[in-house]
Coordinates of C-alpha atoms in Angstrom, one line a residue:
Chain A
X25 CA 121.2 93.9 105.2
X26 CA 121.0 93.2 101.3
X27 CA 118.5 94.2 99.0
X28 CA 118.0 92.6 95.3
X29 CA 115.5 93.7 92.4
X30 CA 115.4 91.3 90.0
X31 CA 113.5 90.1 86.9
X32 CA 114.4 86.4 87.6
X33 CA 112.2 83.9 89.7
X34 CA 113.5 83.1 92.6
X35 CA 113.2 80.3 95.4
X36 CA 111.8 81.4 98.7
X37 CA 113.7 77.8 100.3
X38 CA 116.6 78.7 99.3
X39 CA 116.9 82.1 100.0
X40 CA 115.2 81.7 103.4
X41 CA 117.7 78.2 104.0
X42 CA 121.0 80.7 102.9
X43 CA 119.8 83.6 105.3
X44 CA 119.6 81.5 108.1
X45 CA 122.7 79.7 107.7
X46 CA 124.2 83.2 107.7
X47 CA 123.2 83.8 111.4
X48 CA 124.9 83.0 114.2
X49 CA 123.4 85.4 117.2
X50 CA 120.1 85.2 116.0
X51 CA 117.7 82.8 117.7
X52 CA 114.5 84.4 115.5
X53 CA 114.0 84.3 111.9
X54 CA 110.7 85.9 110.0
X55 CA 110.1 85.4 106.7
X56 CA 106.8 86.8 104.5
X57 CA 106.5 85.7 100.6
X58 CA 103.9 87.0 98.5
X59 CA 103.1 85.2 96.3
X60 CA 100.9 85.9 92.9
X61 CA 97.3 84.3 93.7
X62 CA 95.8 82.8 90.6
X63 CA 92.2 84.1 91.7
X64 CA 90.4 80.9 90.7
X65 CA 92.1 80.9 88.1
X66 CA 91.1 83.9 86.5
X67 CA 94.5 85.6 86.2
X68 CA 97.1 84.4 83.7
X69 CA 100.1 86.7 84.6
X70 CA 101.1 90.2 86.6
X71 CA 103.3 92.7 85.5
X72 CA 105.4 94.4 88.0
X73 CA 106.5 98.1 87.2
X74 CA 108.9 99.8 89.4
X75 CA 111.5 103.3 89.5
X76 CA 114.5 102.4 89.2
X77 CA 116.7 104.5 91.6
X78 CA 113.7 105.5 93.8
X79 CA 113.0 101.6 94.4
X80 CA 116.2 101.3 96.3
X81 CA 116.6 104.7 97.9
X82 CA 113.2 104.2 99.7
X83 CA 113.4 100.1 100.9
X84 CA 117.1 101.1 101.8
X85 CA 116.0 103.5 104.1
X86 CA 113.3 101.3 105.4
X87 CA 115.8 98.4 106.1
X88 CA 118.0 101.2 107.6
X89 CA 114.9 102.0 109.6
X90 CA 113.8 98.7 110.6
X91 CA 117.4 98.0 111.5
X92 CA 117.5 100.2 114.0
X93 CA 114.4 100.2 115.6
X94 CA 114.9 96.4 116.1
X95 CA 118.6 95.8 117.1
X96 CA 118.1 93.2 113.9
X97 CA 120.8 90.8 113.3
X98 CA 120.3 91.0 109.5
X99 CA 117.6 91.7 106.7
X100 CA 116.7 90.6 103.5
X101 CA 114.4 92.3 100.8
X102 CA 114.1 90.4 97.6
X103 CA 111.0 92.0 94.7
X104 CA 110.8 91.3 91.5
X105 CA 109.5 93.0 88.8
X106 CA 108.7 92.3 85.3
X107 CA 106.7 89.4 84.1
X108 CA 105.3 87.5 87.3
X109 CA 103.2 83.6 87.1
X110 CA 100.6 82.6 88.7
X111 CA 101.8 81.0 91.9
X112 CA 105.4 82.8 91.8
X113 CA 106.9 84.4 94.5
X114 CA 106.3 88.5 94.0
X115 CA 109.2 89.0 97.0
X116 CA 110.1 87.9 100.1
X117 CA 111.2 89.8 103.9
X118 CA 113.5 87.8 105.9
X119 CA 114.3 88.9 109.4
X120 CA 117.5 87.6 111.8
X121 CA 116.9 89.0 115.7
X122 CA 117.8 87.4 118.9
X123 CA 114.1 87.4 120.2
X124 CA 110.9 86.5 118.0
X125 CA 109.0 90.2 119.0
X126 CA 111.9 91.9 117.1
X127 CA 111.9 89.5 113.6
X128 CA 107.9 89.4 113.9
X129 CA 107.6 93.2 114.0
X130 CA 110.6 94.5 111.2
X131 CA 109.1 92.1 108.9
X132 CA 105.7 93.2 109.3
X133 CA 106.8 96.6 109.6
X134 CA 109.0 96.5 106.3
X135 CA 106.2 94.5 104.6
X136 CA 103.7 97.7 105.6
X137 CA 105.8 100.3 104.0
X138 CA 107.1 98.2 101.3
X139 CA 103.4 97.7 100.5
X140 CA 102.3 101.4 100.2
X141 CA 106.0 103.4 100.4
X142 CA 108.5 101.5 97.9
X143 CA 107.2 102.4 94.1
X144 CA 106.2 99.5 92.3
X145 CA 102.8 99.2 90.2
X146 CA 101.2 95.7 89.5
X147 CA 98.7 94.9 86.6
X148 CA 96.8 92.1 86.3
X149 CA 96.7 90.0 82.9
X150 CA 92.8 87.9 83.0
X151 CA 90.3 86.8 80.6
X152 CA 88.4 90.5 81.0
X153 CA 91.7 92.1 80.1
X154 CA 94.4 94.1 82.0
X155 CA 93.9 96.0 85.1
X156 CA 96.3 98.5 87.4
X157 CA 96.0 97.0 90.9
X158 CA 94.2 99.6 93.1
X159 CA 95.7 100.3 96.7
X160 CA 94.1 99.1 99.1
X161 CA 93.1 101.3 101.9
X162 CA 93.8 99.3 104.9
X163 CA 97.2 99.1 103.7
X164 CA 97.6 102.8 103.9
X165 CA 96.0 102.3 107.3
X166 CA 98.6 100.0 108.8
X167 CA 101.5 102.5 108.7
X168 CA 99.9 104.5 111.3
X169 CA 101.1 101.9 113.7
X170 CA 104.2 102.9 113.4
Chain B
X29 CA 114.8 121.8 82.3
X30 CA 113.3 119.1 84.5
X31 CA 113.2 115.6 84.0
X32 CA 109.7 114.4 84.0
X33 CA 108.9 110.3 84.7
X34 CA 105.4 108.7 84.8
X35 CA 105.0 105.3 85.9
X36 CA 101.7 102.8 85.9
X37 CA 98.7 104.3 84.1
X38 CA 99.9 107.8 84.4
X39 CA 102.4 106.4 81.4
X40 CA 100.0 104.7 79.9
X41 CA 97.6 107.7 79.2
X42 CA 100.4 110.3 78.7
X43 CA 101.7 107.9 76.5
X44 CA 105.7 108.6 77.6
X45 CA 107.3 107.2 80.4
X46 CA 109.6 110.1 80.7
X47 CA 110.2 113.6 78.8
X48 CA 112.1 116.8 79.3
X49 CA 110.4 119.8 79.8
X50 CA 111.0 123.3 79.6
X51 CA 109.3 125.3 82.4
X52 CA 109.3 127.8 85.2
X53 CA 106.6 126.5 87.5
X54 CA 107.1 127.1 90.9
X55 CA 105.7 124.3 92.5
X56 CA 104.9 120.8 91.5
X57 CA 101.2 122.2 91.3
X58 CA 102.1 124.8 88.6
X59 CA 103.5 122.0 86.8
X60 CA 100.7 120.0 86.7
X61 CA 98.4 122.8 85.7
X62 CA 101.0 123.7 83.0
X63 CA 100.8 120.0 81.4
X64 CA 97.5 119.5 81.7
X65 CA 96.9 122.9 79.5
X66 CA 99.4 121.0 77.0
X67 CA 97.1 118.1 75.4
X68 CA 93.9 116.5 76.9
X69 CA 96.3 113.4 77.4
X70 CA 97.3 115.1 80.3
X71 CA 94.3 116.5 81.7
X72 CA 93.1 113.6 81.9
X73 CA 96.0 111.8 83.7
X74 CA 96.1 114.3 86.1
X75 CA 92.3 114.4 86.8
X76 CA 92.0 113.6 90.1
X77 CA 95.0 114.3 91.7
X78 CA 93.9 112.6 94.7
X79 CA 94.7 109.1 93.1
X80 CA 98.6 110.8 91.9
X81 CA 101.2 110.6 93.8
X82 CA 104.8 112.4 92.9
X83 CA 108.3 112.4 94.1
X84 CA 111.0 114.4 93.6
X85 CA 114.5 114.0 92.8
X86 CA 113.3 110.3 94.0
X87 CA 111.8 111.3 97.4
X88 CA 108.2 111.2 97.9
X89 CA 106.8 114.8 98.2
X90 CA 103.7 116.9 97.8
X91 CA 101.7 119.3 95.3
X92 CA 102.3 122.1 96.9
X93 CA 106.2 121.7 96.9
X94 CA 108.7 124.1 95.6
X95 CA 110.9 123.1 92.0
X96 CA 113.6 125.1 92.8
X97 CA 116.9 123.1 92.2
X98 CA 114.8 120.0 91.3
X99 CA 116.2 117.7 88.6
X100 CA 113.6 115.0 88.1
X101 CA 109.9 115.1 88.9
X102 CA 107.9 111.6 88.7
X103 CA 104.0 111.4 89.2
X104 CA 102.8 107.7 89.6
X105 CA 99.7 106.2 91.4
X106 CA 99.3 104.9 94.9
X107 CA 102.0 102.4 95.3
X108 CA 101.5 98.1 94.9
X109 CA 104.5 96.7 95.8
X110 CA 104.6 93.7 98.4
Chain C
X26 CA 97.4 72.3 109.1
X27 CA 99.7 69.6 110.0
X28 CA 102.1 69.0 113.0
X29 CA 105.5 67.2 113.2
X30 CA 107.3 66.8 116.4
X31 CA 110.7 64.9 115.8
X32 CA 114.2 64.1 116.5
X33 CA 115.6 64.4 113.6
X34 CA 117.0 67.8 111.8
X35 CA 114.7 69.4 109.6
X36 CA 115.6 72.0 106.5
X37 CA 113.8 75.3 106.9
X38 CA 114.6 76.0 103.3
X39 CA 112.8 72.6 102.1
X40 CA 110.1 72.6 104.5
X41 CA 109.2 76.3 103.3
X42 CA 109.6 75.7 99.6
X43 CA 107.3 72.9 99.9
X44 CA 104.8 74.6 101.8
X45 CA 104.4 77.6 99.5
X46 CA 103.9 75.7 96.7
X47 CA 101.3 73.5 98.2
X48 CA 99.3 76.9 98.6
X49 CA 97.0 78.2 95.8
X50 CA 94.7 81.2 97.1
X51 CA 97.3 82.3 99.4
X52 CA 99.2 85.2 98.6
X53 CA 100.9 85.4 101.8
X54 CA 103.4 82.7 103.6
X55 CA 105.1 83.8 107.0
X56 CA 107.1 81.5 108.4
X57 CA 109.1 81.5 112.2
X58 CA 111.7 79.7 112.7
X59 CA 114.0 79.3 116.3
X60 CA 117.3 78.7 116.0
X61 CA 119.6 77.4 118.5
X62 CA 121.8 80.6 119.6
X63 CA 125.5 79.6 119.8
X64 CA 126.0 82.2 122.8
X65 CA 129.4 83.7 121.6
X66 CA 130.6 79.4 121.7
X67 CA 129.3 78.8 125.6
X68 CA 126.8 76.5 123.9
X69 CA 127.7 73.2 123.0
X70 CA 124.2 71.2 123.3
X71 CA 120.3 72.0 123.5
X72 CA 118.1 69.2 124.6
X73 CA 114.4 69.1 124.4
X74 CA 112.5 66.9 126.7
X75 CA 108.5 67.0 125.8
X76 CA 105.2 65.1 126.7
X77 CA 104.5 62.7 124.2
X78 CA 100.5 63.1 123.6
X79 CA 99.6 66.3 125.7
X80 CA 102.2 68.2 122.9
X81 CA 100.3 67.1 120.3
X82 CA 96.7 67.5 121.9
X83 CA 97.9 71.0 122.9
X84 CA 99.6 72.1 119.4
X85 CA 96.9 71.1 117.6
X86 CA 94.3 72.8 119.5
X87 CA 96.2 76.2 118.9
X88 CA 96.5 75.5 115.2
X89 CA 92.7 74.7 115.1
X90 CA 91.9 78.1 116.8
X91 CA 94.3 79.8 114.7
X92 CA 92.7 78.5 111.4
X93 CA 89.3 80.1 112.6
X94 CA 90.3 83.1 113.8
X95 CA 92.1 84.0 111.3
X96 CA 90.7 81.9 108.3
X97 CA 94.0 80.4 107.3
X98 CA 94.5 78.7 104.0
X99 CA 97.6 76.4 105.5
X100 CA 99.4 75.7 108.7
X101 CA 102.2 74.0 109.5
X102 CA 104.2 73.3 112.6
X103 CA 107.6 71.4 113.3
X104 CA 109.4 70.9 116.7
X105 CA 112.4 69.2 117.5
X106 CA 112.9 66.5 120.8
X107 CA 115.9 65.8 122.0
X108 CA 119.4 66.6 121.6
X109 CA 120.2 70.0 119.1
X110 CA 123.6 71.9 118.3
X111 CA 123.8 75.4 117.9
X112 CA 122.7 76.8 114.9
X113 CA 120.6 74.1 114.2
X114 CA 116.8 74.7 113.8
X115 CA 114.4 74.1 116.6
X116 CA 111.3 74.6 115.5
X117 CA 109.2 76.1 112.8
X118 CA 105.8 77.7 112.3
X119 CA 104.5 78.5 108.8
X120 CA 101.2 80.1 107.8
X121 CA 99.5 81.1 104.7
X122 CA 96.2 83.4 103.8
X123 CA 95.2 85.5 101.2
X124 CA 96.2 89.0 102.8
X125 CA 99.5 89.3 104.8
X126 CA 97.7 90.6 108.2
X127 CA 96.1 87.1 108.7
X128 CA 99.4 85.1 108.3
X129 CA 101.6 87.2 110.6
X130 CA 98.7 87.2 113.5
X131 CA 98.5 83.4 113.2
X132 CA 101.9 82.9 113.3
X133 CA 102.5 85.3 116.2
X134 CA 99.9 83.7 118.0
X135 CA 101.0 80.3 117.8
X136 CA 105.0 81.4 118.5
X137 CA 103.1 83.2 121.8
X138 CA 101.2 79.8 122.3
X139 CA 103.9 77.5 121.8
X140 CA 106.3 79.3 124.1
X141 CA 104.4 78.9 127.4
X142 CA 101.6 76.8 126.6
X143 CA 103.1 73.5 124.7
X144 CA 104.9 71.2 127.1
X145 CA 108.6 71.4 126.2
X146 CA 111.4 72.5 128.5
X147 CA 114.6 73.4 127.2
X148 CA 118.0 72.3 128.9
X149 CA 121.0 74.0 127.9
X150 CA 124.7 71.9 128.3
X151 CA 127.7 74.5 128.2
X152 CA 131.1 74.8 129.3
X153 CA 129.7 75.5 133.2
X154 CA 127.5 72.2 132.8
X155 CA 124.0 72.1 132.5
X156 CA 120.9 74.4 133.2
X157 CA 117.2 74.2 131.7
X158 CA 116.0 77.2 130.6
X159 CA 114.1 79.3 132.7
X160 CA 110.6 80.8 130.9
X161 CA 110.5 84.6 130.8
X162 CA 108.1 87.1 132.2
X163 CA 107.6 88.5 128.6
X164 CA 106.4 85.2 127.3
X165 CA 103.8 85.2 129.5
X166 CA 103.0 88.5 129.2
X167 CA 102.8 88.3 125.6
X168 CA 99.7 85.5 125.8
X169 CA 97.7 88.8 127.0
X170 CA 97.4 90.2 123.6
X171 CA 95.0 87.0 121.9
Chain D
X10 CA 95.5 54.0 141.3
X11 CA 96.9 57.6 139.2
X12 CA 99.9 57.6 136.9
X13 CA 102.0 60.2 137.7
X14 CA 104.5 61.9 135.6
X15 CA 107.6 64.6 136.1
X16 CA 109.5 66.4 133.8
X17 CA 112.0 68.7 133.0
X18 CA 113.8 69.6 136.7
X19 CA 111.2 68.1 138.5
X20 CA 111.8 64.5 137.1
X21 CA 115.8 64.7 137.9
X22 CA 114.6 66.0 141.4
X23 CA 112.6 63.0 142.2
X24 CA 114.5 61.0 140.3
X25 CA 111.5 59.4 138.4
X26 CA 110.2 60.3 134.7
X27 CA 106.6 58.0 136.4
X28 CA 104.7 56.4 138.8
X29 CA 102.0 54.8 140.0
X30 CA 100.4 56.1 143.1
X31 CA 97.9 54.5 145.0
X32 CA 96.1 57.9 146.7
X33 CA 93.0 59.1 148.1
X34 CA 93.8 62.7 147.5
X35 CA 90.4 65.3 146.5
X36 CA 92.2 67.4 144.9
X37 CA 96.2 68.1 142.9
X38 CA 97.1 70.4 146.4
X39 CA 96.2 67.2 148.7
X40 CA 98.5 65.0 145.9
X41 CA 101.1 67.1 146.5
X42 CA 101.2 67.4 150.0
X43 CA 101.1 63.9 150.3
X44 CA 104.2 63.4 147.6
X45 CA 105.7 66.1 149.7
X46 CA 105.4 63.7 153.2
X47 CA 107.1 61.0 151.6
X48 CA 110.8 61.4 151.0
X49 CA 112.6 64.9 151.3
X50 CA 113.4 64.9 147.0
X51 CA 109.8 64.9 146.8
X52 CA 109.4 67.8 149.3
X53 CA 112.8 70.1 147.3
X54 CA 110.4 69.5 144.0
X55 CA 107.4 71.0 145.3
X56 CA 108.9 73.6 147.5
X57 CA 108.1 76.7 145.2
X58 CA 104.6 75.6 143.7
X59 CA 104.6 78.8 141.5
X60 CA 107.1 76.9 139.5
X61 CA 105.6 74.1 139.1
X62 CA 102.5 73.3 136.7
X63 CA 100.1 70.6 136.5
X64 CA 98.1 69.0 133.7
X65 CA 95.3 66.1 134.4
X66 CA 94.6 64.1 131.4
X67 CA 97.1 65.7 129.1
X68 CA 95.2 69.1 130.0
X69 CA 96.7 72.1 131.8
X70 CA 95.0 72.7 135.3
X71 CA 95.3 74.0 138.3
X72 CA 96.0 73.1 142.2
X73 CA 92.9 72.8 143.5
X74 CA 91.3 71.0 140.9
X75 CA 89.7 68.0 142.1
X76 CA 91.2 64.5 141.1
X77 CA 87.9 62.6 141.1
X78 CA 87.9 60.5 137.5
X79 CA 91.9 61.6 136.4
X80 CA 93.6 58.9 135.1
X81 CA 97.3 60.9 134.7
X82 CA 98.5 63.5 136.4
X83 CA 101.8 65.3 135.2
X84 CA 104.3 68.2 137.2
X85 CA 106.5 70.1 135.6
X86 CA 107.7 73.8 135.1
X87 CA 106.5 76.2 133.2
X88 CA 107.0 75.5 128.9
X89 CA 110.5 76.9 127.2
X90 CA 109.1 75.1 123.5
X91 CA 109.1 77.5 120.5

């Protein structure tokens, strides 16, 4: 269970190769990367602002959460924040649990309240300016599931 | 004296991204309504409240909860992480 | 959407590195992989026995439906054949599409898919000799969801 | 003439990964019952049919489909892949 906020790229391959290398009861891993779309190429760059302190009280209890529910084997949270390229990874989930259901539903799980729970704020650079991402309303939606 | 943070546009049209401030609201409402009063900077920041979000002392709360014993307040729009 | 069944060892790292960055409009990559499970070291050999033709027909007739249900930008599938250690990876799905809903459903649904309806059969070689893996009720069950 | 394949536990079983079977069987049921007549290791594989599967041509099916046109014919338990 590790969590990292950083300001530095990172490489979904080779964090998804060294998290699965770590497991040895696991027979499932998830990952999910979002990754900045370029939107045609309309976007030049997204800023990612975040609370420090907060950030990691809330996604630690989620991972404490998801931990639990699922009998996980392991969990990774990587996000970035700062400066983000088109085509860079924003941050990545990575799930370890013996049977697929369990990986499949922490990562979706942490990626719901991760999406609409952990505070970060993106703005999007483009050729008509900057913008504040607006939530989106189905993701508010998709906690009620659990 | 309570910390107060403000993240996303909420910094952007108050202008700060945190200040200290002097006050004996009761609830996070009363603060609100107290800075808004303050400047039009603020009014119009908290405008529609629907679109603000705060936490307190780092946990996600509501409007209508109590400042007593609170150390740091943060207002901030609905969250974009992922 | 491409398929590779194979003998050979495949990186999970690589193969997901290389497909996130052949994605543009995507903003989501979910990938599954299956790992062999050591079994607390009663493991000492997986094999994979599969039918060369119906696999692929079969595989890529899920990855077609999956595409147009769920309006995928990318799919990917590996399997292994043949002999496997523990710890080593099986097999690998990856999906990407603009929103992260899309990519975990496809992904799920071809994991549910390629459990019970892709023509492999796993035998397991241990201390107490040899045993093929016997499919579970909840894989089944699981195909009732699509 | 159909070319018959095992796999898995039912090709160790029988002892054969193919063959080719001269038959006159309507349907995969008749098939099997006449594999079954043949040799006892034929009659052990196909002693619980509800773990056993069939595909004709490479596409799953079922024991009373009828045989009229298939070229190949394949028996084997249900899938473990994934």
């Amino acid at each position: 269970m590790r969590l990292r906020l950083q300001a530095e790229p990172f490489a979904l391959g080779a964090e998804a190769q060294a998290f699965a290398e770590a497991q040895a009861g696991a027979g499932a891993v998830v990952t999910f990367t979002g990754l900045v779309r370029d939107n045609a190429g309309q976007l030049s760059a997204m800023e990612i602002e975040h609370y420090p302190g907060m950030t990691e009280k809330a996604i630690g209890a989620m991972m404490d959460q998801a931990q639990a529910r699922w009998a996980l084997e392991d969990a990774l949270v990587i996000h970035r924040h700062g400066r983000l390229l088109p085509g860079e990874a924003i941050m990545m989930v990575a799930t370890a649990a013996r049977h697929r259901a369990e990986a499949f539903a922490a990562a979706e799980f942490l990626m719901d309240y991760l999406k609409s729970r952990a505070p970060f704020w993106k703005k999007e650079f483009g050729a008509d300016g900057a913008e504040w991402v607006a939530a989106r309303d189905a993701d508010e939606a998709a906690l009620t599931r659990w | 004296m309570i910390e107060v943070l403000y993240f996303a546009w909420l910094r952007e049209r108050i202008g700060l991204p945190r200040e200290r401030v002097e006050t004996a609201a009761a609830t996070v409402a009363d603060l609100v309504a107290e800075l808004s009063a303050r400047e039009d900077r603020y009014a119009l920041a908290f405008a529609d409240l629907a679109s603000v979000r705060v936490a307190l002392d780092q946990e996600l709360s509501s409007f209508d909860a109590p400042l007593a014993g609170v150390r740091e307040v943060a207002f901030f729009p609905p969250m974009t992480g992922g």
